[in-house]
Amino acid sequence: MKKILLATGGGDCPGLNAVIRAISKAARRKGGWEVWGSIEAFNGIMAEPPEIVKLNRRRVAGIHVKGGTIIKTTNKGNPCDYPVQLPDDTWTTEDRSEILIQKISDHGFDAVVNIGGDGSQKISLALFQKGLNIIGVPKTIDNDLSATDLTFGFSTAVQIATDSFDKLVTTAESHDRVMIMEVMGRDAGWIALHTAIAGGAEICLIPEIPYKVDNILKRIHKRYRKGKGFVNIVVAEGACEEHGTIVGEKAHDIGDKHIKLGGVANYLRAALEEKGCPAQIRTTILGHVQRGGTPIAFDRILATAMGIKAFEMIENGEFGKMVTYKNNQIESVELSEAVKSYKVLSKDDYLIKTARSLGISFGD
Ligand code: F6P
């Protein structure tokens, strides 16, 4: 029997379980393969005793409809930069990648599939360069991986954000209010822009286009006559005022280096109030609901197709590559190419043009 090890790393996202199920099913149908999962990214295989589970038929049946990941995840398990506590209780990090590769080999694994975002795929590349038979499958609600047109989870996040936005529109209208809804996306405005167009926002603020509070205020004034009117704003968590700084806080957890973005909606509310906004303002920070729950059909299909491709790549010995979705086809790209750059919105993206033509203001 040959053995495949799966790991899910970084923030979770709807569709992870569909990838796990697809690989497990394809392997079972082909025969001669066992599929295992490492619990909490690579921490499971590093643990003593190891925390790994066999992903047999019973474990994966029907999981494609379930959010999250049945093998858990973490953003604190980078084997190349692993947090280690010193005797004096302070923390340092060390490169444990060689130990990880040895453990994977000791357990008899022939191939590894690392399902994760940009950070996880950088780990995949480092492990491949050290000789591991590894394949990457991209995931993130942020849709910010340059090598793939779409990542699974993104469309579900947009749907959740749009459903929430629709609810805010009716209450904004009833109360003649300005509603600011903050969505995720880190340094990219994909979720915000898609939601703003789908929902019909008046204003959309994204990291790629710095905004001016005065411009937003002008747009709000235009929508109000004698105190009556309403405005719905979508703001990406990474959006930034011109010459300003992003709103967030440093990560507190050991081993997690990400700045925790969040709070730009309240920052904007305060700035608008200070400058004399003509209406009451309410803010909604959607947060992790965007990452939870059932993946929509499109994401289940995309994730499943990516899982099937990953298994096919293992069979063909195509290691050191990441599965991609390009021009409506499932393909693959070298990991070294895949991690070269982030995918952010370009100012002449057709959706930015679409939004501008609809009269959506970016505050620029
Ligand atoms: O990358 C996915 C994402 O949901 C971002 O949109 C967000 O900034 C971040 O993860 C939140 O991370 P955490 O789950 O660690 O709070």
Short mmCIF file of C-alpha atoms and ligand atoms in Angstrom, two decimals:
data_model
loop_
_atom_site.label_atom_id
_atom_site.label_comp_id
_atom_site.label_asym_id
_atom_site.label_seq_id
_atom_site.Cartn_x
_atom_site.Cartn_y
_atom_site.Cartn_z
CA MET A 1 0.00 0.00 0.00
CA LYS A 2 1.24 3.49 -0.84
CA LYS A 3 0.38 6.30 1.52
CA ILE A 4 -0.65 9.94 1.10
CA LEU A 5 -0.61 12.45 3.94
CA LEU A 6 -2.97 15.45 3.85
CA ALA A 7 -2.56 18.64 5.86
CA THR A 8 -4.74 21.75 6.04
CA GLY A 9 -2.91 24.89 7.19
CA GLY A 10 -3.65 28.57 7.83
CA GLY A 11 -7.15 29.98 8.29
CA ASP A 12 -9.94 27.54 7.50
CA CYS A 13 -12.26 28.05 4.57
CA PRO A 14 -15.38 26.42 3.13
CA GLY A 15 -14.38 23.63 0.73
CA LEU A 16 -11.45 22.11 2.62
CA ASN A 17 -13.45 19.01 3.45
CA ALA A 18 -14.49 18.62 -0.18
CA VAL A 19 -10.79 18.42 -1.17
CA ILE A 20 -10.12 15.85 1.57
CA ARG A 21 -13.07 13.74 0.45
CA ALA A 22 -12.14 13.96 -3.23
CA ILE A 23 -8.56 12.78 -2.67
CA SER A 24 -9.69 10.00 -0.38
CA LYS A 25 -12.38 8.84 -2.82
CA ALA A 26 -10.10 8.97 -5.86
CA ALA A 27 -7.44 6.99 -3.99
CA ARG A 28 -9.93 4.38 -2.84
CA ARG A 29 -11.40 3.96 -6.29
CA LYS A 30 -7.95 3.57 -7.80
CA GLY A 31 -6.81 1.08 -5.16
CA GLY A 32 -3.35 0.57 -3.70
CA TRP A 33 -3.43 3.84 -1.77
CA GLU A 34 -4.18 4.85 1.80
CA VAL A 35 -4.96 8.47 2.66
CA TRP A 36 -4.14 9.91 6.07
CA GLY A 37 -4.62 13.34 7.63
CA SER A 38 -2.21 15.16 9.92
CA ILE A 39 -4.17 16.95 12.64
CA GLU A 40 -3.61 20.74 12.80
CA ALA A 41 -1.46 21.09 9.71
CA PHE A 42 1.96 19.45 10.19
CA ASN A 43 1.76 19.66 13.98
CA GLY A 44 0.00 16.28 13.99
CA ILE A 45 2.79 14.36 12.33
CA MET A 46 5.37 16.20 14.45
CA ALA A 47 3.58 15.33 17.69
CA GLU A 48 4.73 12.48 19.97
CA PRO A 49 2.74 10.28 19.72
CA PRO A 50 1.72 11.45 16.24
CA GLU A 51 -1.80 12.73 15.70
CA ILE A 52 -2.67 11.35 12.33
CA VAL A 53 -5.94 9.78 11.20
CA LYS A 54 -6.76 7.40 8.40
CA LEU A 55 -9.22 9.08 6.07
CA ASN A 56 -11.27 6.03 5.22
CA ARG A 57 -14.71 5.88 3.64
CA ARG A 58 -16.53 6.28 6.96
CA ARG A 59 -14.53 9.41 7.93
CA VAL A 60 -15.01 11.27 4.65
CA ALA A 61 -18.54 10.26 3.66
CA GLY A 62 -20.64 13.35 3.03
CA ILE A 63 -18.10 15.82 4.43
CA HIS A 64 -18.04 17.97 1.26
CA VAL A 65 -21.09 19.84 2.54
CA LYS A 66 -19.47 20.63 5.88
CA GLY A 67 -17.54 23.84 6.58
CA GLY A 68 -14.14 23.94 8.30
CA THR A 69 -11.74 21.02 8.10
CA ILE A 70 -12.17 17.63 9.74
CA ILE A 71 -8.38 17.42 10.23
CA LYS A 72 -8.19 20.85 11.89
CA THR A 73 -5.85 23.67 11.05
CA THR A 74 -3.53 26.23 12.60
CA ASN A 75 -1.56 29.29 11.59
CA LYS A 76 1.02 28.55 14.27
CA GLY A 77 2.65 25.45 12.81
CA ASN A 78 5.27 26.56 10.31
CA PRO A 79 7.86 23.74 10.47
CA CYS A 80 10.53 26.06 8.99
CA ASP A 81 9.97 28.64 11.72
CA TYR A 82 8.64 26.56 14.57
CA PRO A 83 7.94 28.20 17.95
CA VAL A 84 10.04 26.68 20.74
CA GLN A 85 9.94 27.61 24.44
CA LEU A 86 13.33 28.12 26.11
CA PRO A 87 14.08 27.08 29.72
CA ASP A 88 13.72 30.72 30.83
CA ASP A 89 10.14 30.69 29.43
CA THR A 90 10.96 32.97 26.51
CA TRP A 91 10.19 31.85 22.97
CA THR A 92 12.32 31.43 19.90
CA THR A 93 11.78 29.72 16.57
CA GLU A 94 13.77 27.01 14.86
CA ASP A 95 13.78 25.24 11.52
CA ARG A 96 12.27 21.78 12.06
CA SER A 97 11.66 20.99 8.43
CA GLU A 98 14.31 18.22 8.27
CA ILE A 99 12.76 16.54 11.32
CA LEU A 100 9.32 16.82 9.70
CA ILE A 101 10.53 15.26 6.44
CA GLN A 102 12.19 12.43 8.39
CA LYS A 103 8.98 11.75 10.33
CA ILE A 104 6.92 11.72 7.15
CA SER A 105 9.32 9.16 5.70
CA ASP A 106 9.44 7.10 8.94
CA HIS A 107 5.65 6.78 8.79
CA GLY A 108 5.93 5.44 5.25
CA PHE A 109 4.26 8.30 3.39
CA ASP A 110 4.98 8.46 -0.33
CA ALA A 111 3.35 11.82 -1.00
CA VAL A 112 1.99 14.85 0.85
CA VAL A 113 -0.78 17.25 -0.15
CA ASN A 114 -0.64 20.59 1.61
CA ILE A 115 -3.96 22.43 1.34
CA GLY A 116 -3.44 26.05 2.27
CA GLY A 117 -2.95 29.66 1.29
CA ASP A 118 0.10 31.65 0.41
CA GLY A 119 1.95 30.98 3.69
CA SER A 120 1.26 27.24 3.47
CA GLN A 121 2.43 27.06 -0.14
CA LYS A 122 5.70 28.78 0.80
CA ILE A 123 6.13 25.96 3.33
CA SER A 124 5.30 23.42 0.57
CA LEU A 125 8.02 24.92 -1.61
CA ALA A 126 10.62 24.83 1.17
CA LEU A 127 9.78 21.19 1.91
CA PHE A 128 9.89 20.25 -1.78
CA GLN A 129 13.31 21.87 -2.12
CA LYS A 130 14.45 19.66 0.74
CA GLY A 131 13.31 16.57 -1.11
CA LEU A 132 9.69 15.98 0.02
CA ASN A 133 7.18 14.68 -2.54
CA ILE A 134 4.64 17.42 -2.00
CA ILE A 135 1.76 19.01 -3.92
CA GLY A 136 -0.05 22.21 -2.99
CA VAL A 137 -3.78 22.85 -3.22
CA PRO A 138 -4.65 26.56 -2.88
CA LYS A 139 -7.34 27.73 -0.46
CA THR A 140 -8.36 31.08 0.95
CA ILE A 141 -11.49 33.17 1.16
CA ASP A 142 -9.28 36.15 0.24
CA ASN A 143 -8.75 34.95 -3.38
CA ASP A 144 -5.30 36.53 -3.33
CA LEU A 145 -3.18 33.76 -4.85
CA SER A 146 -1.79 34.93 -8.18
CA ALA A 147 -1.43 31.52 -9.84
CA THR A 148 -5.14 30.70 -9.73
CA ASP A 149 -8.11 32.63 -11.08
CA LEU A 150 -10.17 31.59 -8.07
CA THR A 151 -9.69 29.85 -4.76
CA PHE A 152 -12.48 27.77 -3.25
CA GLY A 153 -14.07 29.44 -0.23
CA PHE A 154 -13.99 32.85 -1.86
CA SER A 155 -17.38 32.54 -3.57
CA THR A 156 -18.96 31.26 -0.37
CA ALA A 157 -17.53 34.22 1.56
CA VAL A 158 -18.92 36.60 -1.07
CA GLN A 159 -22.32 34.94 -0.81
CA ILE A 160 -22.34 35.23 2.98
CA ALA A 161 -21.24 38.88 2.77
CA THR A 162 -23.88 39.64 0.13
CA ASP A 163 -26.66 38.01 2.16
CA SER A 164 -25.60 40.11 5.16
CA PHE A 165 -25.36 43.25 3.04
CA ASP A 166 -28.91 42.72 1.71
CA LYS A 167 -30.17 42.62 5.29
CA LEU A 168 -28.35 45.84 6.14
CA VAL A 169 -29.87 47.63 3.14
CA THR A 170 -33.44 47.22 4.38
CA THR A 171 -32.65 48.49 7.86
CA ALA A 172 -30.54 51.37 6.45
CA GLU A 173 -33.51 52.43 4.33
CA SER A 174 -36.00 52.20 7.21
CA HIS A 175 -33.85 54.41 9.45
CA ASP A 176 -32.29 56.75 6.86
CA ARG A 177 -28.92 55.55 8.10
CA VAL A 178 -25.41 55.07 6.81
CA MET A 179 -24.41 51.44 7.23
CA ILE A 180 -20.77 50.44 7.08
CA MET A 181 -20.11 46.73 6.64
CA GLU A 182 -16.53 45.53 7.08
CA VAL A 183 -15.47 42.37 5.27
CA MET A 184 -12.30 40.27 5.30
CA GLY A 185 -9.72 39.88 2.55
CA ARG A 186 -6.43 41.02 4.09
CA ASP A 187 -4.51 43.12 1.53
CA ALA A 188 -6.90 42.43 -1.33
CA GLY A 189 -10.33 43.87 -2.04
CA TRP A 190 -11.86 40.89 -3.86
CA ILE A 191 -14.53 40.08 -1.27
CA ALA A 192 -15.43 43.75 -0.80
CA LEU A 193 -15.71 44.56 -4.50
CA HIS A 194 -17.76 41.47 -5.38
CA THR A 195 -20.08 42.13 -2.45
CA ALA A 196 -20.48 45.81 -3.32
CA ILE A 197 -21.50 44.99 -6.89
CA ALA A 198 -23.72 42.05 -5.93
CA GLY A 199 -25.41 44.01 -3.16
CA GLY A 200 -25.62 47.40 -4.85
CA ALA A 201 -23.47 49.45 -2.47
CA GLU A 202 -23.02 53.20 -2.87
CA ILE A 203 -19.44 53.12 -1.61
CA CYS A 204 -16.78 50.40 -1.70
CA LEU A 205 -13.41 50.85 -0.03
CA ILE A 206 -10.59 48.48 -0.90
CA PRO A 207 -6.87 48.26 -0.03
CA GLU A 208 -5.86 48.80 -3.65
CA ILE A 209 -7.43 52.28 -3.77
CA PRO A 210 -6.67 54.59 -0.83
CA TYR A 211 -9.75 56.64 0.13
CA LYS A 212 -10.33 60.21 1.30
CA VAL A 213 -12.93 60.76 4.03
CA ASP A 214 -14.04 64.00 2.34
CA ASN A 215 -14.90 62.15 -0.87
CA ILE A 216 -16.98 59.63 1.06
CA LEU A 217 -18.77 62.44 2.84
CA LYS A 218 -19.55 64.16 -0.48
CA ARG A 219 -21.12 60.93 -1.79
CA ILE A 220 -23.18 60.59 1.39
CA HIS A 221 -24.41 64.20 1.16
CA LYS A 222 -25.51 63.57 -2.42
CA ARG A 223 -27.77 60.72 -1.26
CA TYR A 224 -29.54 62.73 1.44
CA ARG A 225 -32.32 65.27 0.83
CA LYS A 226 -33.68 67.04 3.92
CA GLY A 227 -32.17 64.37 6.14
CA LYS A 228 -33.78 61.54 4.17
CA GLY A 229 -31.81 58.91 2.34
CA PHE A 230 -29.59 55.97 3.10
CA VAL A 231 -26.12 54.77 2.19
CA ASN A 232 -24.56 51.33 2.32
CA ILE A 233 -20.79 51.10 2.43
CA VAL A 234 -18.67 47.96 2.07
CA VAL A 235 -15.18 48.37 3.45
CA ALA A 236 -12.42 45.78 3.15
CA GLU A 237 -10.54 45.20 6.41
CA GLY A 238 -7.28 46.22 4.71
CA ALA A 239 -8.64 49.48 3.22
CA CYS A 240 -6.62 52.52 4.12
CA GLU A 241 -7.12 56.26 4.09
CA GLU A 242 -4.82 58.18 1.76
CA HIS A 243 -1.54 58.74 3.64
CA GLY A 244 -3.01 56.70 6.52
CA THR A 245 -2.15 53.35 8.07
CA ILE A 246 -4.08 50.09 8.09
CA VAL A 247 -6.29 49.43 11.10
CA GLY A 248 -5.41 46.36 13.13
CA GLU A 249 -3.30 45.00 15.92
CA LYS A 250 -0.16 42.90 16.21
CA ALA A 251 -0.67 39.15 16.58
CA HIS A 252 -0.47 38.09 20.23
CA ASP A 253 -0.12 34.34 19.76
CA ILE A 254 3.30 32.71 19.74
CA GLY A 255 4.19 31.57 16.24
CA ASP A 256 1.51 33.68 14.54
CA LYS A 257 3.11 36.59 12.72
CA HIS A 258 0.03 38.04 11.05
CA ILE A 259 -1.22 41.50 11.96
CA LYS A 260 -4.84 41.05 13.03
CA LEU A 261 -6.73 43.34 10.69
CA GLY A 262 -10.06 44.70 11.84
CA GLY A 263 -11.75 47.86 12.99
CA VAL A 264 -11.60 50.02 9.87
CA ALA A 265 -15.41 50.33 9.88
CA ASN A 266 -15.33 51.96 13.32
CA TYR A 267 -12.36 54.10 12.32
CA LEU A 268 -14.31 55.36 9.32
CA ARG A 269 -17.44 55.96 11.36
CA ALA A 270 -15.50 58.16 13.80
CA ALA A 271 -13.86 60.07 10.95
CA LEU A 272 -17.20 60.68 9.22
CA GLU A 273 -18.91 61.76 12.44
CA GLU A 274 -16.11 64.16 13.21
CA LYS A 275 -16.50 65.78 9.81
CA GLY A 276 -20.27 66.19 10.17
CA CYS A 277 -21.97 63.20 8.58
CA PRO A 278 -25.64 64.15 7.93
CA ALA A 279 -27.01 60.82 9.21
CA GLN A 280 -26.63 58.25 11.95
CA ILE A 281 -23.96 55.66 11.22
CA ARG A 282 -23.96 52.01 12.26
CA THR A 283 -21.15 49.53 11.71
CA THR A 284 -21.13 45.76 11.21
CA ILE A 285 -17.93 43.77 11.27
CA LEU A 286 -18.76 40.48 9.61
CA GLY A 287 -15.64 38.69 10.79
CA HIS A 288 -15.38 34.93 10.82
CA VAL A 289 -18.96 34.20 9.73
CA GLN A 290 -17.49 34.72 6.26
CA ARG A 291 -15.33 31.65 6.74
CA GLY A 292 -17.81 29.38 8.41
CA GLY A 293 -20.59 27.06 7.38
CA THR A 294 -21.50 25.16 4.29
CA PRO A 295 -19.65 25.88 1.04
CA ILE A 296 -21.90 26.96 -1.82
CA ALA A 297 -22.21 24.50 -4.71
CA PHE A 298 -19.56 26.25 -6.83
CA ASP A 299 -16.93 25.96 -4.09
CA ARG A 300 -17.77 22.30 -3.45
CA ILE A 301 -17.26 21.60 -7.14
CA LEU A 302 -14.03 23.63 -7.43
CA ALA A 303 -12.58 22.07 -4.28
CA THR A 304 -13.57 18.57 -5.43
CA ALA A 305 -12.02 19.07 -8.87
CA MET A 306 -8.83 20.37 -7.24
CA GLY A 307 -8.67 17.32 -4.97
CA ILE A 308 -9.10 14.96 -7.90
CA LYS A 309 -6.34 16.82 -9.78
CA ALA A 310 -4.02 16.57 -6.76
CA PHE A 311 -4.45 12.79 -6.70
CA GLU A 312 -3.82 12.59 -10.45
CA MET A 313 -0.62 14.61 -9.95
CA ILE A 314 0.54 12.25 -7.21
CA GLU A 315 0.02 9.29 -9.53
CA ASN A 316 2.02 11.04 -12.24
CA GLY A 317 4.78 12.00 -9.81
CA GLU A 318 4.23 15.72 -10.51
CA PHE A 319 5.61 17.02 -7.23
CA GLY A 320 6.67 20.57 -6.37
CA LYS A 321 3.55 21.92 -8.05
CA MET A 322 0.30 23.56 -6.97
CA VAL A 323 -3.12 22.86 -8.44
CA THR A 324 -4.68 25.90 -10.15
CA TYR A 325 -7.93 27.00 -11.75
CA LYS A 326 -7.11 28.94 -14.90
CA ASN A 327 -9.43 29.90 -17.75
CA ASN A 328 -12.05 27.47 -16.53
CA GLN A 329 -9.58 24.56 -16.46
CA ILE A 330 -7.94 22.74 -13.59
CA GLU A 331 -4.20 22.82 -14.20
CA SER A 332 -0.98 22.99 -12.20
CA VAL A 333 1.91 25.40 -11.78
CA GLU A 334 5.37 25.10 -10.20
CA LEU A 335 5.22 26.06 -6.51
CA SER A 336 8.15 28.43 -7.11
CA GLU A 337 5.94 30.36 -9.57
CA ALA A 338 2.82 30.08 -7.43
CA VAL A 339 4.27 31.90 -4.42
CA LYS A 340 6.01 34.71 -6.33
CA SER A 341 3.35 37.36 -5.92
CA TYR A 342 -0.02 38.16 -4.37
CA LYS A 343 -3.08 38.75 -6.51
CA VAL A 344 -4.61 42.11 -5.75
CA LEU A 345 -7.08 44.07 -7.85
CA SER A 346 -5.56 46.14 -10.61
CA LYS A 347 -7.07 49.59 -11.00
CA ASP A 348 -8.28 48.74 -14.50
CA ASP A 349 -9.85 45.42 -13.51
CA TYR A 350 -13.14 44.99 -15.35
CA LEU A 351 -15.02 44.79 -12.06
CA ILE A 352 -13.60 48.11 -10.85
CA LYS A 353 -14.73 49.62 -14.15
CA THR A 354 -18.11 47.96 -13.73
CA ALA A 355 -18.46 49.39 -10.23
CA ARG A 356 -17.46 52.89 -11.33
CA SER A 357 -19.95 52.75 -14.21
CA LEU A 358 -22.66 51.90 -11.69
CA GLY A 359 -21.73 54.99 -9.67
CA ILE A 360 -20.09 53.08 -6.83
CA SER A 361 -17.55 55.40 -5.21
CA PHE A 362 -14.14 54.12 -4.09
CA GLY A 363 -13.57 57.28 -2.10
CA ASP A 364 -10.69 58.32 -4.39
O1 F6P B 1 -6.81 34.83 5.21
C1 F6P B 1 -8.12 34.57 5.61
C2 F6P B 1 -8.55 35.51 6.70
O2 F6P B 1 -9.89 35.20 7.04
C3 F6P B 1 -8.38 36.98 6.38
O3 F6P B 1 -9.38 37.46 5.53
C4 F6P B 1 -8.38 37.57 7.77
O4 F6P B 1 -7.70 38.80 7.84
C5 F6P B 1 -7.65 36.53 8.57
O5 F6P B 1 -7.76 35.32 7.86
C6 F6P B 1 -8.17 36.34 9.96
O6 F6P B 1 -7.33 35.45 10.59
P1 F6P B 1 -7.65 34.77 12.00
O7 F6P B 1 -8.57 33.62 11.73
O8 F6P B 1 -6.33 34.35 12.49
O9 F6P B 1 -8.33 35.80 12.85
#
